[in-house]
mmCIF file of C-alpha atoms in Angstrom:
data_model
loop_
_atom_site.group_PDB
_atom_site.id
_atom_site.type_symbol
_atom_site.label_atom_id
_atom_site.label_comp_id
_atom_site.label_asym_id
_atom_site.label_seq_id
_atom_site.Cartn_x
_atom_site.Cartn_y
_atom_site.Cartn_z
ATOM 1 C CA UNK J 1 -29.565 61.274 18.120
ATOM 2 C CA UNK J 2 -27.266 63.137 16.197
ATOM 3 C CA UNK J 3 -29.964 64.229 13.622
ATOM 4 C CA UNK J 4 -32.117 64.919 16.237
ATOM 5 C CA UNK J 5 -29.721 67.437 17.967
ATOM 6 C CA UNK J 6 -28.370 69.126 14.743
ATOM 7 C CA UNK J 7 -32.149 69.403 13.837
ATOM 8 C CA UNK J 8 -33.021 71.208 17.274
ATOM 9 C CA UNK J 9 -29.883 73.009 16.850
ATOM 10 C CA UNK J 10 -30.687 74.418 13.581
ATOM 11 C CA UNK J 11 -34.564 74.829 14.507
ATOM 12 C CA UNK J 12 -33.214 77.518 17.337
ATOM 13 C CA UNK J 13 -31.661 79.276 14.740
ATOM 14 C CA UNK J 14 -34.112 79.597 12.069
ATOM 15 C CA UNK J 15 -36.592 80.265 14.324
ATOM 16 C CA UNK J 16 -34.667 83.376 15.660
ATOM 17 C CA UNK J 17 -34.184 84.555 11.783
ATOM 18 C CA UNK J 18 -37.730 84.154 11.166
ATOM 19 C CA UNK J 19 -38.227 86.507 13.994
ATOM 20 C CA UNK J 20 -36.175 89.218 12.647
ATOM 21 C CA UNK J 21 -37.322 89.397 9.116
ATOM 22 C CA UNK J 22 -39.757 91.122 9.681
ATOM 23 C CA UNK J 23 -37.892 93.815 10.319
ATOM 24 C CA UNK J 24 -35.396 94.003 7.639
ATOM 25 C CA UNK J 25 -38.219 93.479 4.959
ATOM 26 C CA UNK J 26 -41.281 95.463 4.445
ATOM 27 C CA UNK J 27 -44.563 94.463 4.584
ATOM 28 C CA UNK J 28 -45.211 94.455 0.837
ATOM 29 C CA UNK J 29 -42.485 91.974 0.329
ATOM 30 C CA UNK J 30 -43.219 88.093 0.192
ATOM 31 C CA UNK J 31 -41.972 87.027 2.992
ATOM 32 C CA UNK J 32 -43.563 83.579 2.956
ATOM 33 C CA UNK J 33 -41.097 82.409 0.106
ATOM 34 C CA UNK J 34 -37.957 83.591 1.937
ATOM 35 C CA UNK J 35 -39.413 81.629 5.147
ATOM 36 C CA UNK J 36 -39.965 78.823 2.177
ATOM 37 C CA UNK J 37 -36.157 78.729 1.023
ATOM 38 C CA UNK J 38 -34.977 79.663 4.791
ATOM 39 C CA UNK J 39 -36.529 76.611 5.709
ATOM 40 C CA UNK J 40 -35.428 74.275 2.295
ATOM 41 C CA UNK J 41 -31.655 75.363 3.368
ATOM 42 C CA UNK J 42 -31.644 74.741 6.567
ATOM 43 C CA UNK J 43 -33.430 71.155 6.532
ATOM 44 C CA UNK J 44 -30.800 70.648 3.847
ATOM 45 C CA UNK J 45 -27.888 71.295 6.088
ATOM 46 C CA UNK J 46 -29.097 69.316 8.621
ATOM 47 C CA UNK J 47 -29.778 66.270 6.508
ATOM 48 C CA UNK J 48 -26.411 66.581 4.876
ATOM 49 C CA UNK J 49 -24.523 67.012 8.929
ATOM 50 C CA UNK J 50 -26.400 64.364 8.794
ATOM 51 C CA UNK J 51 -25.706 61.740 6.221
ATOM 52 C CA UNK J 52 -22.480 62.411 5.877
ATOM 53 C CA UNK J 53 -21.012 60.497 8.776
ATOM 54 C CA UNK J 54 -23.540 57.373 8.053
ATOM 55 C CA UNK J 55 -22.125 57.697 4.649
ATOM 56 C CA UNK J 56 -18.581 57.050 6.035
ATOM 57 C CA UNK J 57 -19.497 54.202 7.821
ATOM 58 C CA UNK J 58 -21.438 52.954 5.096
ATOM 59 C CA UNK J 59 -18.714 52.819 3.017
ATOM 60 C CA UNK J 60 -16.334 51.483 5.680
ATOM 61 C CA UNK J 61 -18.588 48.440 6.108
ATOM 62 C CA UNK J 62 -18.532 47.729 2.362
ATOM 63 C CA UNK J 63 -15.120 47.816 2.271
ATOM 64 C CA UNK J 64 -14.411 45.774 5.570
ATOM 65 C CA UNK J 65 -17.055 43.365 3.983
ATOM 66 C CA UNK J 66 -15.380 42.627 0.596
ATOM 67 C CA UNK J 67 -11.801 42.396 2.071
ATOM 68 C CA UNK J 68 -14.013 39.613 4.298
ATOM 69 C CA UNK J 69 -15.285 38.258 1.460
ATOM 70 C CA UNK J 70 -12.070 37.871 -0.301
ATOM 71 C CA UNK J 71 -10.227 36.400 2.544
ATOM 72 C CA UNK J 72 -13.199 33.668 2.728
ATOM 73 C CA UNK J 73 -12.914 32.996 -1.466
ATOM 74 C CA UNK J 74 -9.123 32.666 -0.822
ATOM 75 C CA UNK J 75 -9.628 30.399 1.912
ATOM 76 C CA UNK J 76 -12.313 28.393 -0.186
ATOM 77 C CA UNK J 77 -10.284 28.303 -3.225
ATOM 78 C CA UNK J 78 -7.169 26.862 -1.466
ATOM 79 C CA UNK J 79 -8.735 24.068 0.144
ATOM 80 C CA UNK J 80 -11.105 23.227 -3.167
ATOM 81 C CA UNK J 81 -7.100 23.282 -4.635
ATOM 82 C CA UNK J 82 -5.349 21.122 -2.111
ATOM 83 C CA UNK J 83 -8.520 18.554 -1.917
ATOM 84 C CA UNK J 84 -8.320 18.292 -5.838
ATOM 85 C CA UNK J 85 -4.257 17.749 -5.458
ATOM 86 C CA UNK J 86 -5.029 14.899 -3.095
ATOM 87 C CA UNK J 87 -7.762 13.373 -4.813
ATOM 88 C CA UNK J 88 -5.195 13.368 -8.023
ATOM 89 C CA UNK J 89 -2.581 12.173 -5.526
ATOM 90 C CA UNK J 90 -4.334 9.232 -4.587
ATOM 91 C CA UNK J 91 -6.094 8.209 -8.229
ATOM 92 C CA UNK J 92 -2.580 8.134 -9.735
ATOM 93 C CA UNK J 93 -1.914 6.319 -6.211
ATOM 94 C CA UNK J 94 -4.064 3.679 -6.843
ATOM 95 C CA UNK J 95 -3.802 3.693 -11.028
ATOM 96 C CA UNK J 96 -0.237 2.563 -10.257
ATOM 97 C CA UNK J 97 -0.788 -0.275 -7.901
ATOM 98 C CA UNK J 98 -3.627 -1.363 -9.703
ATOM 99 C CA UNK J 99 -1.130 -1.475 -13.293
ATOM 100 C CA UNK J 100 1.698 -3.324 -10.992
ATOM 101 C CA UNK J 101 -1.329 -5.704 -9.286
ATOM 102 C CA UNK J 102 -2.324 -6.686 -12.957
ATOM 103 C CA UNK J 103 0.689 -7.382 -13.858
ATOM 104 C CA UNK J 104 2.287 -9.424 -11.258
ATOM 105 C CA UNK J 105 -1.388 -11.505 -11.833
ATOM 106 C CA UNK J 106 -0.537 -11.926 -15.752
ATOM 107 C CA UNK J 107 3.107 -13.018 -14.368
ATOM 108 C CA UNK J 108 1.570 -15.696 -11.953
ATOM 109 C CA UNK J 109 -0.648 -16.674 -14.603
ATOM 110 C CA UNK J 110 2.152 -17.017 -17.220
ATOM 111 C CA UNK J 111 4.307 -18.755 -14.829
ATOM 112 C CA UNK J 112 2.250 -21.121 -13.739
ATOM 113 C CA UNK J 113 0.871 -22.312 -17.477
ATOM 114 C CA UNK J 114 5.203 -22.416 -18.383
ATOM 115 C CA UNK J 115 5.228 -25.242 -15.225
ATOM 116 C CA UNK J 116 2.302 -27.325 -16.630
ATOM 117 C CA UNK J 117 3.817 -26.767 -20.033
ATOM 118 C CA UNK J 118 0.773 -25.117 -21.427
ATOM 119 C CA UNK J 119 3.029 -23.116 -23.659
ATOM 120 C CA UNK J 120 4.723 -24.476 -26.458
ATOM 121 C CA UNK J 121 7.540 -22.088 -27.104
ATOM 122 C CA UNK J 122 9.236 -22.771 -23.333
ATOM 123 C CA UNK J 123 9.363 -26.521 -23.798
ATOM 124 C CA UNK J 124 12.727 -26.682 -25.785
ATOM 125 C CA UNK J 125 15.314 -25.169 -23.989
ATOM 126 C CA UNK J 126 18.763 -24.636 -25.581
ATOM 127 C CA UNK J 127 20.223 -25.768 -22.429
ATOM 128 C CA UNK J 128 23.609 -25.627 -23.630
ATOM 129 C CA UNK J 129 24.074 -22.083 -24.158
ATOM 130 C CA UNK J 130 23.731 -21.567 -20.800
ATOM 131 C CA UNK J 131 27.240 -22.775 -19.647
ATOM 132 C CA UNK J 132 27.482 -20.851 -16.428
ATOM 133 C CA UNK J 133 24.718 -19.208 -14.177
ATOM 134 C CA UNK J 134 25.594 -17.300 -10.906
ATOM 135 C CA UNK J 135 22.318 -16.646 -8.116
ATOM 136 C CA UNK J 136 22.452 -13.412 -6.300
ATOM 137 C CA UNK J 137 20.458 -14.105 -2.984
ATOM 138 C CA UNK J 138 19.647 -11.177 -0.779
ATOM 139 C CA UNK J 139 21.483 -12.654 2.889
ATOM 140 C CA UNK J 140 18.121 -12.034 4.870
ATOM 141 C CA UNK J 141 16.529 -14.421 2.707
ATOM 142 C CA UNK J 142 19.180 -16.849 2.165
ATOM 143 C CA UNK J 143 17.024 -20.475 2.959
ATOM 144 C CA UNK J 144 18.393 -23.300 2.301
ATOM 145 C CA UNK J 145 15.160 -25.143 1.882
ATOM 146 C CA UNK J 146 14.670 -23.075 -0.845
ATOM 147 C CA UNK J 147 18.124 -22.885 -2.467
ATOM 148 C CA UNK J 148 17.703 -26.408 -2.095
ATOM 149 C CA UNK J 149 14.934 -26.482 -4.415
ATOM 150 C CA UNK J 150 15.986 -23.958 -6.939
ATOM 151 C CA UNK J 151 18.779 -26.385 -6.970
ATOM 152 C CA UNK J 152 16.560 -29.123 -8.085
ATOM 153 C CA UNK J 153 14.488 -27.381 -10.254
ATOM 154 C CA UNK J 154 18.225 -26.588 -11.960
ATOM 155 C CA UNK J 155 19.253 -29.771 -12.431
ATOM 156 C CA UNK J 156 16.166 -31.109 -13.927
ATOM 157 C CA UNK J 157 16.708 -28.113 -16.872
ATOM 158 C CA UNK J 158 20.101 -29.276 -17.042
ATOM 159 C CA UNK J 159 22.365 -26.878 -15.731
ATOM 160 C CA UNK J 160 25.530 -27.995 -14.905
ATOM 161 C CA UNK J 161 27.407 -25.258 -13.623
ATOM 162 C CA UNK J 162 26.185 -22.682 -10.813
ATOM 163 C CA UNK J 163 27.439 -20.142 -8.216
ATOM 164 C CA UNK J 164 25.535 -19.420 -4.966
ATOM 165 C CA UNK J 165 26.278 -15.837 -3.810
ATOM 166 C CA UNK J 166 25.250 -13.806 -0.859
ATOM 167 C CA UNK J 167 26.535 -10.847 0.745
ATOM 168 C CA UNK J 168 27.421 -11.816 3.738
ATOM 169 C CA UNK J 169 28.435 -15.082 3.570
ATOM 170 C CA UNK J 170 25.637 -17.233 4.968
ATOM 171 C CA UNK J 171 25.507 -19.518 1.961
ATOM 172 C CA UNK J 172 29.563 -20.286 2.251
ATOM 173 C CA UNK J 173 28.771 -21.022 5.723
ATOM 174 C CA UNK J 174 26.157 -23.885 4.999
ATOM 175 C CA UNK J 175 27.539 -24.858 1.990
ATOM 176 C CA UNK J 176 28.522 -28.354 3.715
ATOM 177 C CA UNK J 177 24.848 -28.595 4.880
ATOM 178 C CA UNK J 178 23.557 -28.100 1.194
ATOM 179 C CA UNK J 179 25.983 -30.490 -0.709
ATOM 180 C CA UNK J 180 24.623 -33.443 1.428
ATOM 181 C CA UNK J 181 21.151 -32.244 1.424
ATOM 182 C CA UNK J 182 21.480 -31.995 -2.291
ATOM 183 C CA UNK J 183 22.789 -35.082 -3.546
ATOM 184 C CA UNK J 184 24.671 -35.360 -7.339
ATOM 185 C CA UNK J 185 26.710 -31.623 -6.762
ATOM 186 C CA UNK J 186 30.032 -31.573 -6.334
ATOM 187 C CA UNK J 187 32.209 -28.583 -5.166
ATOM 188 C CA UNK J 188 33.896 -26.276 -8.115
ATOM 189 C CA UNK J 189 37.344 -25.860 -8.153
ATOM 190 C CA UNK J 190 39.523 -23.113 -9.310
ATOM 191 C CA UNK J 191 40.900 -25.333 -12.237
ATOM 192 C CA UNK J 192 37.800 -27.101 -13.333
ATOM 193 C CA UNK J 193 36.691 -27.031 -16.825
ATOM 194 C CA UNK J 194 33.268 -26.032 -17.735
ATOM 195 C CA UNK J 195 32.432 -29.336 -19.389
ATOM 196 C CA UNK J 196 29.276 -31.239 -19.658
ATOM 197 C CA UNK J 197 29.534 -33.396 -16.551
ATOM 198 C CA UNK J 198 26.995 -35.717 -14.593
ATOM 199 C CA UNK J 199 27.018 -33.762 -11.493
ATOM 200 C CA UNK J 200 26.353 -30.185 -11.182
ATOM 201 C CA UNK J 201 29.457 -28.414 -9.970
ATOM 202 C CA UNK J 202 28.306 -25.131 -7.041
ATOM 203 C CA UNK J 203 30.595 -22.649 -6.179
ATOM 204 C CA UNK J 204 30.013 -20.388 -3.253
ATOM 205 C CA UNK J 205 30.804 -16.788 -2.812
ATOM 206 C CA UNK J 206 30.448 -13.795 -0.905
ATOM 207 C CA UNK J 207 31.760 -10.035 -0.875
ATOM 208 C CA UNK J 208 34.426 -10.202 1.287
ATOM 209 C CA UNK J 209 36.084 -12.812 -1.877
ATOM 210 C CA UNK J 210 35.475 -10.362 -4.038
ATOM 211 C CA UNK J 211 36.844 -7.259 -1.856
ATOM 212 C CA UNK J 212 39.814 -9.873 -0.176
ATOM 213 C CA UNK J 213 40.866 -10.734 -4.312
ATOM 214 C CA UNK J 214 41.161 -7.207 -5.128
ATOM 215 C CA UNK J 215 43.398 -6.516 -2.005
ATOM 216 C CA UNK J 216 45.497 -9.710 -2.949
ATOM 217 C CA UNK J 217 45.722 -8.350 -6.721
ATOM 218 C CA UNK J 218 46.756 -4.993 -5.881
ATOM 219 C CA UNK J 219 49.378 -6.236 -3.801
ATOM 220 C CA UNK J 220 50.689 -8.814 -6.400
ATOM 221 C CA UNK J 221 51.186 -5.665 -9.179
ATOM 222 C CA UNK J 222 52.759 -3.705 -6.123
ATOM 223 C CA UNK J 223 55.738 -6.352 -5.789
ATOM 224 C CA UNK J 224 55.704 -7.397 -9.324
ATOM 225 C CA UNK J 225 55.794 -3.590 -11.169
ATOM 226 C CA UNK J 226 57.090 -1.190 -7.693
ATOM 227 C CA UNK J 227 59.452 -3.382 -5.678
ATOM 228 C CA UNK J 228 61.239 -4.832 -9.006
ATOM 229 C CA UNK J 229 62.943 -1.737 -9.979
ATOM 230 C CA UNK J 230 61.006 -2.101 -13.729
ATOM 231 C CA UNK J 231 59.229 1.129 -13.305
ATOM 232 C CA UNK J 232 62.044 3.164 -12.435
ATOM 233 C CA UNK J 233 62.111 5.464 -15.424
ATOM 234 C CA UNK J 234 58.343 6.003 -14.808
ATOM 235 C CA UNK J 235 57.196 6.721 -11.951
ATOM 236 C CA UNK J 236 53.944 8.692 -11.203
ATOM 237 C CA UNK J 237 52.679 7.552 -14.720
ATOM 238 C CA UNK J 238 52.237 3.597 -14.102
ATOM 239 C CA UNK J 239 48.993 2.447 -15.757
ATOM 240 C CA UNK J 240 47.916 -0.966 -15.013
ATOM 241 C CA UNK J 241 45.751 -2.282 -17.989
ATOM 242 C CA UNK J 242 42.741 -4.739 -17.662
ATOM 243 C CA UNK J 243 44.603 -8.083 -18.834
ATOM 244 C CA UNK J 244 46.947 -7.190 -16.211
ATOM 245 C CA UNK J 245 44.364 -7.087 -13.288
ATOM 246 C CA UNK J 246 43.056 -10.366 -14.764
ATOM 247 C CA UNK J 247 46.405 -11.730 -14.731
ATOM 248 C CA UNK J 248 46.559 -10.685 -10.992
ATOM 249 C CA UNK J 249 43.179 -12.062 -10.112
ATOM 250 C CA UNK J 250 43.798 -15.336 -11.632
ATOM 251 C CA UNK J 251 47.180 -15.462 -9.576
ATOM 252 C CA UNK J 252 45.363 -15.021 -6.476
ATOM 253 C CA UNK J 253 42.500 -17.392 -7.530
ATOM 254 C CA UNK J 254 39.829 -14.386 -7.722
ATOM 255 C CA UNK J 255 38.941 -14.750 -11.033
ATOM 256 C CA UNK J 256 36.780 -17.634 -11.436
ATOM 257 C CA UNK J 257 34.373 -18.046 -14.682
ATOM 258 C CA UNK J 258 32.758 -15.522 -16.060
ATOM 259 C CA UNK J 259 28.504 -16.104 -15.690
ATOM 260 C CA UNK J 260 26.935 -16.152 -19.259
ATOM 261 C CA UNK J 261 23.797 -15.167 -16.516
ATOM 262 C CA UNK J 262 22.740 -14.251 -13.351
ATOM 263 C CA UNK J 263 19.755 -14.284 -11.426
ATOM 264 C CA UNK J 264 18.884 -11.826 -8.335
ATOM 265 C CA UNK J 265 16.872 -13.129 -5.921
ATOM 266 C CA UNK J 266 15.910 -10.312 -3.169
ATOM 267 C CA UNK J 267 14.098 -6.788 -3.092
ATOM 268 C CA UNK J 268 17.358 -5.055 -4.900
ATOM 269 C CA UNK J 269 17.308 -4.727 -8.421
ATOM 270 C CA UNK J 270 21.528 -5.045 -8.277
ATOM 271 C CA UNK J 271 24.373 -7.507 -8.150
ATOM 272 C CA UNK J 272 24.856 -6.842 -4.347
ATOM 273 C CA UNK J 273 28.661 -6.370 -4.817
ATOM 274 C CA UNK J 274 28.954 -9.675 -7.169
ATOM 275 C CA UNK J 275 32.482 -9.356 -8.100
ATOM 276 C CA UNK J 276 32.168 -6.795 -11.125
ATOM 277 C CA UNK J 277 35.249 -8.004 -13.564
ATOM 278 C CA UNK J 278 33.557 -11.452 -14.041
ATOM 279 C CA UNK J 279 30.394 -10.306 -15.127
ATOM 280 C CA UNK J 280 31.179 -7.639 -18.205
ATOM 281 C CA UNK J 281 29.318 -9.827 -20.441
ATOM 282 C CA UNK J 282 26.842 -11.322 -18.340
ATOM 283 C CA UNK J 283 22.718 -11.014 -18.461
ATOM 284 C CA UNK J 284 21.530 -9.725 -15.418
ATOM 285 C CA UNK J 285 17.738 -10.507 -14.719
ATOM 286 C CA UNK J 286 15.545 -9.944 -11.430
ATOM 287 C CA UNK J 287 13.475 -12.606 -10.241
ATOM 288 C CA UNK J 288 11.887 -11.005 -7.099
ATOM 289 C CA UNK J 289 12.065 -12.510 -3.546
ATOM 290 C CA UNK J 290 13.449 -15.905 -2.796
ATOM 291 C CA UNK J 291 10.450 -16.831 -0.524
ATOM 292 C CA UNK J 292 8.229 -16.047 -3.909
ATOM 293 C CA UNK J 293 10.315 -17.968 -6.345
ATOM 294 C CA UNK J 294 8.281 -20.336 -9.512
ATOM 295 C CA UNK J 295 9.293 -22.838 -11.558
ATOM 296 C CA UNK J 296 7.931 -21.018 -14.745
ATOM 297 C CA UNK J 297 9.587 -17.464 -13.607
ATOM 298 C CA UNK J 298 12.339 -20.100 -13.950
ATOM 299 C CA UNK J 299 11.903 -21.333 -16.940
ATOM 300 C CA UNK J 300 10.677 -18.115 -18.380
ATOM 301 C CA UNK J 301 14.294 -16.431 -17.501
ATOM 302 C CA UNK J 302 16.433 -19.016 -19.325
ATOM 303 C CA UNK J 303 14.493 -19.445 -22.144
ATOM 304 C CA UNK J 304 14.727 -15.390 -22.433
ATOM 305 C CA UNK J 305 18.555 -15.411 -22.105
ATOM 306 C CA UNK J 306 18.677 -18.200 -24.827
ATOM 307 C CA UNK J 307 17.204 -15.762 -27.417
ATOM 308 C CA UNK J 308 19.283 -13.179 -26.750
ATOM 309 C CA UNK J 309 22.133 -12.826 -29.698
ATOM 310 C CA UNK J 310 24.867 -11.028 -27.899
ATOM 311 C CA UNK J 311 27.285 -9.066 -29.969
ATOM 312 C CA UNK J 312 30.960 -8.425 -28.616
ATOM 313 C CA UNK J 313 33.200 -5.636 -29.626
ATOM 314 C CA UNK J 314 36.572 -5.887 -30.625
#
């Protein structure tokens, strides 16, 4: 429409020129090539009044179109990205459990040839190194069926000398339940030797020993080094060395033997507060859940701690 009027619009005009040339020019002149280039310049100005606004728009399209089409490749791009991140998310996912799956399979399969004694190098034990072992149990899986039979399986390797432990106690608690369930154990006492003996000797223990002998300790160095009047001269600089804490403990009766290893049974890769001054030269190993406990995993641990040639410093 807008052509259409400009067109009409300009036809008015040159139509009213073409009237009046006549009259301005005389007859000699060619007037049919000024009605010629009368007529190229105004069909010229009309296109141009035109093109020029479809021009605009043409460009405005283009340029509404390519910000479109770059929203739409950003868009494209980031989900390609984050579905490439996830895929690479879950492989590595699935890489790890399948590496922890094969393993725990090998461990199974190595356990159980140790128990049918399929494997020559785990048949001689040196029993004998092994003069003290402490068991870390986890208290929510503290069964006594099953400490029980770890208890068996231990004596039939020999081991003479063992400490139950749990957190909270439960094994101290049913420790009367598991010496007449288990018969040939006797109870250890503070002032037993570790000697070979015929029965296995069990101690039981649980944090609040631990956090009840450091309490009792601390108090004994209070009245022995405060309340004497022997630190007088210096005060604010009293340091209490490590063979006198010992001394304390073993006043108190909190400082029993010294594990040459201990086993953790339970999800926690720790000594779940396993009174820390009698294990500074201990082996620490992690057997996995109680409920999931084997003979040759067993086995397997001693015989491990057996080759290990431990060096102490001076």
């Amino acid at each position: 429409m807008f052509f259409i009027s400009s067109f009409l619009h300009v036809s008015v005009h040159q139509v009213t020129v073409f009237k009046l040339l006549p009259l301005y020019f005389p007859s000699s002149f060619p007037i049919s090539k000024i009605y010629f280039n009368l007529f190229f310049f105004f069909f010229s100005f009309s296109f141009f009044n035109f093109s020029k606004p479809l021009f605009s728009r043409l460009c405005l399209n283009r340029s509404m179109d390519f910000a479109k089409l770059k929203r739409m490749l950003c868009y494209w791009i980031h989900q390609i990205v984050n579905i490439l991140l996830r895929l690479t998310w879950h492989l590595l996912h699935f890489t790890i459990h399948l590496f922890y799956f094969a393993i725990n399979i090998a461990n199974a399969l190595e356990s159980h040839l140790i128990s049918k004694g399929l494997l020559r190098r785990y048949k001689s034990l040196h029993i004998s190194k092994l003069q003290y072992l402490a068991i870390v149990i986890e208290s929510e899986d503290c069964r006594t069926s099953n400490v029980i039979e770890l208890l068996q399986w231990l004596a039939d390797l020999g081991v003479k000398h063992v400490c139950l432990y749990d957190k909270e106690g439960i094994l101290k608690k049913s420790k009367d339940f598991i010496l007449e369930k288990f018969d040939g154990a006797t109870l250890f006492q503070e002032n037993d030797v570790l000697l070979d003996q015929p029965l296995m000797t069990l101690e039981f223990a649980s944090f609040s020993d631990g956090k009840e002998a450091v309490a009792k300790a601390a108090n004994v160095l209070f009245m022995k080094y405060l309340k004497s009047g022997s630190t007088s001269s210096y005060q604010g600089e009293q340091i209490f060395t490590e063979s006198q804490m010992g001394e304390a403990l073993k006043t108190v009766g909190g400082n029993g033997p010294e594990p040459d290893l201990l086993l953790v049974y339970g999800p926690a890769r720790c000594h779940l507060g396993f009174p820390a001054w009698r294990i500074r030269y201990t082996e620490i190993q992690h057997m996995g859940p109680l409920k999931s406990m084997k003979y040759g995993s067993l086995i397997k641990a001693i015989y491990k701690f057996t080759m290990v040639q431990q060096n102490y410093g001076k």
